[in-house]
């Protein structure tokens, strides 16, 4: 059952939502700390719209901006994978852009883009004494970084820019440090390690690679976490101070704090509510589980063993090899916190979409919007029953999605679209629209992903 009147009310409310003052949020969290623990850490998660007021005139322009960021995000992930699998140079993929060489690490370069991909922000402390910052939550990246003074070229953020001189635990890494050696792009100046991270949309961050103390609200802190202190940051995550890399590589936050597990719950992006990002918390007992797979060619990404889909209780005919990873690391399905709309290989998408359309012939069709080709005019309805879309995982496990996780409003008038999209790539991505309202648990110790609905 899709409650149309409720979702449209929420969609229109988010347009006029006034973000809370970051300092006030920090004070609120400090007054309500969780119980300190040596192994369990928890921080708040916020949607982009609760922190960044972009003054969109209506809900449709907000949706289009989100989809533009999402396309940039997907291009970034696919670029990263292509670089890993095929040894392709970034200049070959984007010949109109200038590739930034190691010798250019201190030179301001305009990326020509202002679209970031950060949709969910976590609140963490950096330094000693800890200063709170909003950081983008990203399971598709490893390197942690934040904007730092002196800032030769930085984008706008909600918090004051981090000042290394105010922290007693700030410690530059030497060029021969293991963390520096693990960087994909690094350079050396005066025996200090410099880093660069480039993203597929042309955005990048450049600066000094250091270790710092990272604090998780009132639940504890970890010292000597490798983090980029970015003095040149272009085209990314307006509003956030930087990025928390939660991927599977050695430089990710999860790897550095030796987390046995982590989980998050993503609230509806049109909601003013928040949820939590947790490390080493137990997986809910009612989780729908799936094997967590590793691709040796791309250890950052979290691959899951997806076997198929059902629509309205009927299995969709999709060849079993469609979602498999082959010996060379090509293919597969990843779970990603930063991608909004689930991307399926074209053959699979067409099959799922066609099955959904066959069962919704009673609904009034509408024109497609941006990357959506299956939309409906539900403006005259208060609620509607639609066929359930379910993920099927190895071990005969099924995750049935609530209607609001696959039929979403794209304007304030009642146009809803089927929230999946095709990709010509061999990689499929389970996005955060499908994850909303579900606690997603990555049990790294046991190589299992758990999905627990209504656990925000």
PDB file of N, CA, C and O in Angstrom, residues 77-110:
ATOM      1  N   UNK A  77      31.692   5.759  -9.441  1.00  0.00           N
ATOM      2  CA  UNK A  77      31.911   4.358  -9.063  1.00  0.00           C
ATOM      3  C   UNK A  77      32.364   3.524 -10.257  1.00  0.00           C
ATOM      4  O   UNK A  77      33.274   2.692 -10.142  1.00  0.00           O
ATOM      5  N   UNK A  78      31.726   3.731 -11.400  1.00  0.00           N
ATOM      6  CA  UNK A  78      32.083   2.952 -12.586  1.00  0.00           C
ATOM      7  C   UNK A  78      33.488   3.291 -13.062  1.00  0.00           C
ATOM      8  O   UNK A  78      34.238   2.421 -13.508  1.00  0.00           O
ATOM      9  N   UNK A  79      33.867   4.573 -12.943  1.00  0.00           N
ATOM     10  CA  UNK A  79      35.222   4.980 -13.296  1.00  0.00           C
ATOM     11  C   UNK A  79      36.231   4.282 -12.397  1.00  0.00           C
ATOM     12  O   UNK A  79      37.246   3.749 -12.863  1.00  0.00           O
ATOM     13  N   UNK A  80      35.951   4.300 -11.104  1.00  0.00           N
ATOM     14  CA  UNK A  80      36.855   3.658 -10.145  1.00  0.00           C
ATOM     15  C   UNK A  80      37.029   2.178 -10.472  1.00  0.00           C
ATOM     16  O   UNK A  80      38.144   1.639 -10.445  1.00  0.00           O
ATOM     17  N   UNK A  81      35.917   1.508 -10.811  1.00  0.00           N
ATOM     18  CA  UNK A  81      35.985   0.087 -11.119  1.00  0.00           C
ATOM     19  C   UNK A  81      36.754  -0.159 -12.406  1.00  0.00           C
ATOM     20  O   UNK A  81      37.575  -1.091 -12.492  1.00  0.00           O
ATOM     21  N   UNK A  82      36.525   0.668 -13.425  1.00  0.00           N
ATOM     22  CA  UNK A  82      37.240   0.504 -14.689  1.00  0.00           C
ATOM     23  C   UNK A  82      38.735   0.698 -14.506  1.00  0.00           C
ATOM     24  O   UNK A  82      39.545  -0.028 -15.086  1.00  0.00           O
ATOM     25  N   UNK A  83      39.111   1.672 -13.702  1.00  0.00           N
ATOM     26  CA  UNK A  83      40.527   1.893 -13.432  1.00  0.00           C
ATOM     27  C   UNK A  83      41.163   0.664 -12.781  1.00  0.00           C
ATOM     28  O   UNK A  83      42.299   0.300 -13.080  1.00  0.00           O
ATOM     29  N   UNK A  84      40.410   0.026 -11.879  1.00  0.00           N
ATOM     30  CA  UNK A  84      40.918  -1.164 -11.185  1.00  0.00           C
ATOM     31  C   UNK A  84      41.005  -2.379 -12.113  1.00  0.00           C
ATOM     32  O   UNK A  84      42.000  -3.099 -12.126  1.00  0.00           O
ATOM     33  N   UNK A  85      39.941  -2.604 -12.883  1.00  0.00           N
ATOM     34  CA  UNK A  85      39.845  -3.832 -13.672  1.00  0.00           C
ATOM     35  C   UNK A  85      40.687  -3.804 -14.937  1.00  0.00           C
ATOM     36  O   UNK A  85      41.264  -4.816 -15.334  1.00  0.00           O
ATOM     37  N   UNK A  86      40.736  -2.639 -15.576  1.00  0.00           N
ATOM     38  CA  UNK A  86      41.335  -2.591 -16.904  1.00  0.00           C
ATOM     39  C   UNK A  86      42.586  -1.717 -16.997  1.00  0.00           C
ATOM     40  O   UNK A  86      43.180  -1.616 -18.061  1.00  0.00           O
ATOM     41  N   UNK A  87      42.979  -1.083 -15.910  1.00  0.00           N
ATOM     42  CA  UNK A  87      44.141  -0.214 -15.955  1.00  0.00           C
ATOM     43  C   UNK A  87      43.937   0.980 -16.861  1.00  0.00           C
ATOM     44  O   UNK A  87      44.883   1.516 -17.436  1.00  0.00           O
ATOM     45  N   UNK A  88      42.687   1.417 -17.004  1.00  0.00           N
ATOM     46  CA  UNK A  88      42.368   2.548 -17.867  1.00  0.00           C
ATOM     47  C   UNK A  88      42.790   3.846 -17.187  1.00  0.00           C
ATOM     48  O   UNK A  88      42.616   4.018 -15.984  1.00  0.00           O
ATOM     49  N   UNK A  89      43.360   4.765 -17.962  1.00  0.00           N
ATOM     50  CA  UNK A  89      43.723   6.069 -17.419  1.00  0.00           C
ATOM     51  C   UNK A  89      42.506   6.971 -17.364  1.00  0.00           C
ATOM     52  O   UNK A  89      41.640   6.914 -18.225  1.00  0.00           O
ATOM     53  N   UNK A  90      42.466   7.829 -16.349  1.00  0.00           N
ATOM     54  CA  UNK A  90      41.343   8.747 -16.212  1.00  0.00           C
ATOM     55  C   UNK A  90      41.230   9.663 -17.431  1.00  0.00           C
ATOM     56  O   UNK A  90      40.142  10.028 -17.867  1.00  0.00           O
ATOM     57  N   UNK A  91      42.364  10.009 -18.023  1.00  0.00           N
ATOM     58  CA  UNK A  91      42.345  10.876 -19.197  1.00  0.00           C
ATOM     59  C   UNK A  91      41.742  10.172 -20.404  1.00  0.00           C
ATOM     60  O   UNK A  91      41.219  10.816 -21.314  1.00  0.00           O
ATOM     61  N   UNK A  92      41.800   8.831 -20.429  1.00  0.00           N
ATOM     62  CA  UNK A  92      41.171   8.092 -21.514  1.00  0.00           C
ATOM     63  C   UNK A  92      39.650   8.108 -21.375  1.00  0.00           C
ATOM     64  O   UNK A  92      38.925   8.135 -22.368  1.00  0.00           O
ATOM     65  N   UNK A  93      39.170   8.085 -20.123  1.00  0.00           N
ATOM     66  CA  UNK A  93      37.730   8.085 -19.888  1.00  0.00           C
ATOM     67  C   UNK A  93      37.133   9.467 -20.065  1.00  0.00           C
ATOM     68  O   UNK A  93      36.007   9.617 -20.514  1.00  0.00           O
ATOM     69  N   UNK A  94      37.877  10.494 -19.697  1.00  0.00           N
ATOM     70  CA  UNK A  94      37.388  11.867 -19.771  1.00  0.00           C
ATOM     71  C   UNK A  94      38.404  12.727 -20.522  1.00  0.00           C
ATOM     72  O   UNK A  94      39.125  13.516 -19.935  1.00  0.00           O
ATOM     73  N   UNK A  95      38.501  12.560 -21.844  1.00  0.00           N
ATOM     74  CA  UNK A  95      39.544  13.248 -22.612  1.00  0.00           C
ATOM     75  C   UNK A  95      39.410  14.760 -22.617  1.00  0.00           C
ATOM     76  O   UNK A  95      40.354  15.461 -22.941  1.00  0.00           O
ATOM     77  N   UNK A  96      38.232  15.298 -22.248  1.00  0.00           N
ATOM     78  CA  UNK A  96      38.057  16.753 -22.247  1.00  0.00           C
ATOM     79  C   UNK A  96      38.536  17.373 -20.941  1.00  0.00           C
ATOM     80  O   UNK A  96      38.627  18.586 -20.831  1.00  0.00           O
ATOM     81  N   UNK A  97      38.866  16.555 -19.975  1.00  0.00           N
ATOM     82  CA  UNK A  97      39.334  17.078 -18.698  1.00  0.00           C
ATOM     83  C   UNK A  97      40.839  16.869 -18.583  1.00  0.00           C
ATOM     84  O   UNK A  97      41.402  15.937 -19.149  1.00  0.00           O
ATOM     85  N   UNK A  98      41.495  17.689 -17.822  1.00  0.00           N
ATOM     86  CA  UNK A  98      42.925  17.574 -17.625  1.00  0.00           C
ATOM     87  C   UNK A  98      43.210  16.620 -16.476  1.00  0.00           C
ATOM     88  O   UNK A  98      42.675  16.775 -15.388  1.00  0.00           O
ATOM     89  N   UNK A  99      44.039  15.637 -16.739  1.00  0.00           N
ATOM     90  CA  UNK A  99      44.402  14.710 -15.667  1.00  0.00           C
ATOM     91  C   UNK A  99      45.367  15.414 -14.715  1.00  0.00           C
ATOM     92  O   UNK A  99      46.313  16.068 -15.139  1.00  0.00           O
ATOM     93  N   UNK A 100      45.124  15.290 -13.432  1.00  0.00           N
ATOM     94  CA  UNK A 100      45.955  15.943 -12.440  1.00  0.00           C
ATOM     95  C   UNK A 100      47.110  15.030 -12.074  1.00  0.00           C
ATOM     96  O   UNK A 100      46.910  13.921 -11.576  1.00  0.00           O
ATOM     97  N   UNK A 101      48.319  15.442 -12.360  1.00  0.00           N
ATOM     98  CA  UNK A 101      49.489  14.633 -12.064  1.00  0.00           C
ATOM     99  C   UNK A 101      49.986  14.877 -10.662  1.00  0.00           C
ATOM    100  O   UNK A 101      49.592  15.840  -9.988  1.00  0.00           O
ATOM    101  N   UNK A 102      50.885  14.028 -10.185  1.00  0.00           N
ATOM    102  CA  UNK A 102      51.401  14.160  -8.823  1.00  0.00           C
ATOM    103  C   UNK A 102      52.136  15.484  -8.640  1.00  0.00           C
ATOM    104  O   UNK A 102      52.146  16.061  -7.552  1.00  0.00           O
ATOM    105  N   UNK A 103      52.762  15.979  -9.726  1.00  0.00           N
ATOM    106  CA  UNK A 103      53.487  17.233  -9.611  1.00  0.00           C
ATOM    107  C   UNK A 103      52.557  18.425  -9.443  1.00  0.00           C
ATOM    108  O   UNK A 103      52.980  19.529  -9.115  1.00  0.00           O
ATOM    109  N   UNK A 104      51.246  18.216  -9.658  1.00  0.00           N
ATOM    110  CA  UNK A 104      50.270  19.301  -9.567  1.00  0.00           C
ATOM    111  C   UNK A 104      49.521  19.309  -8.236  1.00  0.00           C
ATOM    112  O   UNK A 104      48.510  19.983  -8.097  1.00  0.00           O
ATOM    113  N   UNK A 105      50.010  18.567  -7.260  1.00  0.00           N
ATOM    114  CA  UNK A 105      49.249  18.385  -6.030  1.00  0.00           C
ATOM    115  C   UNK A 105      48.987  19.690  -5.279  1.00  0.00           C
ATOM    116  O   UNK A 105      48.055  19.766  -4.491  1.00  0.00           O
ATOM    117  N   UNK A 106      49.792  20.706  -5.508  1.00  0.00           N
ATOM    118  CA  UNK A 106      49.563  21.956  -4.789  1.00  0.00           C
ATOM    119  C   UNK A 106      48.929  23.020  -5.669  1.00  0.00           C
ATOM    120  O   UNK A 106      48.705  24.135  -5.236  1.00  0.00           O
ATOM    121  N   UNK A 107      48.647  22.683  -6.922  1.00  0.00           N
ATOM    122  CA  UNK A 107      48.112  23.671  -7.861  1.00  0.00           C
ATOM    123  C   UNK A 107      46.597  23.630  -7.879  1.00  0.00           C
ATOM    124  O   UNK A 107      46.016  22.584  -8.135  1.00  0.00           O
ATOM    125  N   UNK A 108      45.937  24.766  -7.606  1.00  0.00           N
ATOM    126  CA  UNK A 108      44.470  24.779  -7.694  1.00  0.00           C
ATOM    127  C   UNK A 108      44.018  24.454  -9.110  1.00  0.00           C
ATOM    128  O   UNK A 108      44.531  25.005 -10.080  1.00  0.00           O
ATOM    129  N   UNK A 109      43.096  23.513  -9.227  1.00  0.00           N
ATOM    130  CA  UNK A 109      42.568  23.118 -10.527  1.00  0.00           C
ATOM    131  C   UNK A 109      41.054  23.177 -10.462  1.00  0.00           C
ATOM    132  O   UNK A 109      40.453  22.655  -9.533  1.00  0.00           O
ATOM    133  N   UNK A 110      40.431  23.829 -11.412  1.00  0.00           N
ATOM    134  CA  UNK A 110      38.976  23.902 -11.435  1.00  0.00           C
ATOM    135  C   UNK A 110      38.423  22.652 -12.098  1.00  0.00           C
ATOM    136  O   UNK A 110      38.816  22.294 -13.205  1.00  0.00           O
TER     137      UNK A 110
END
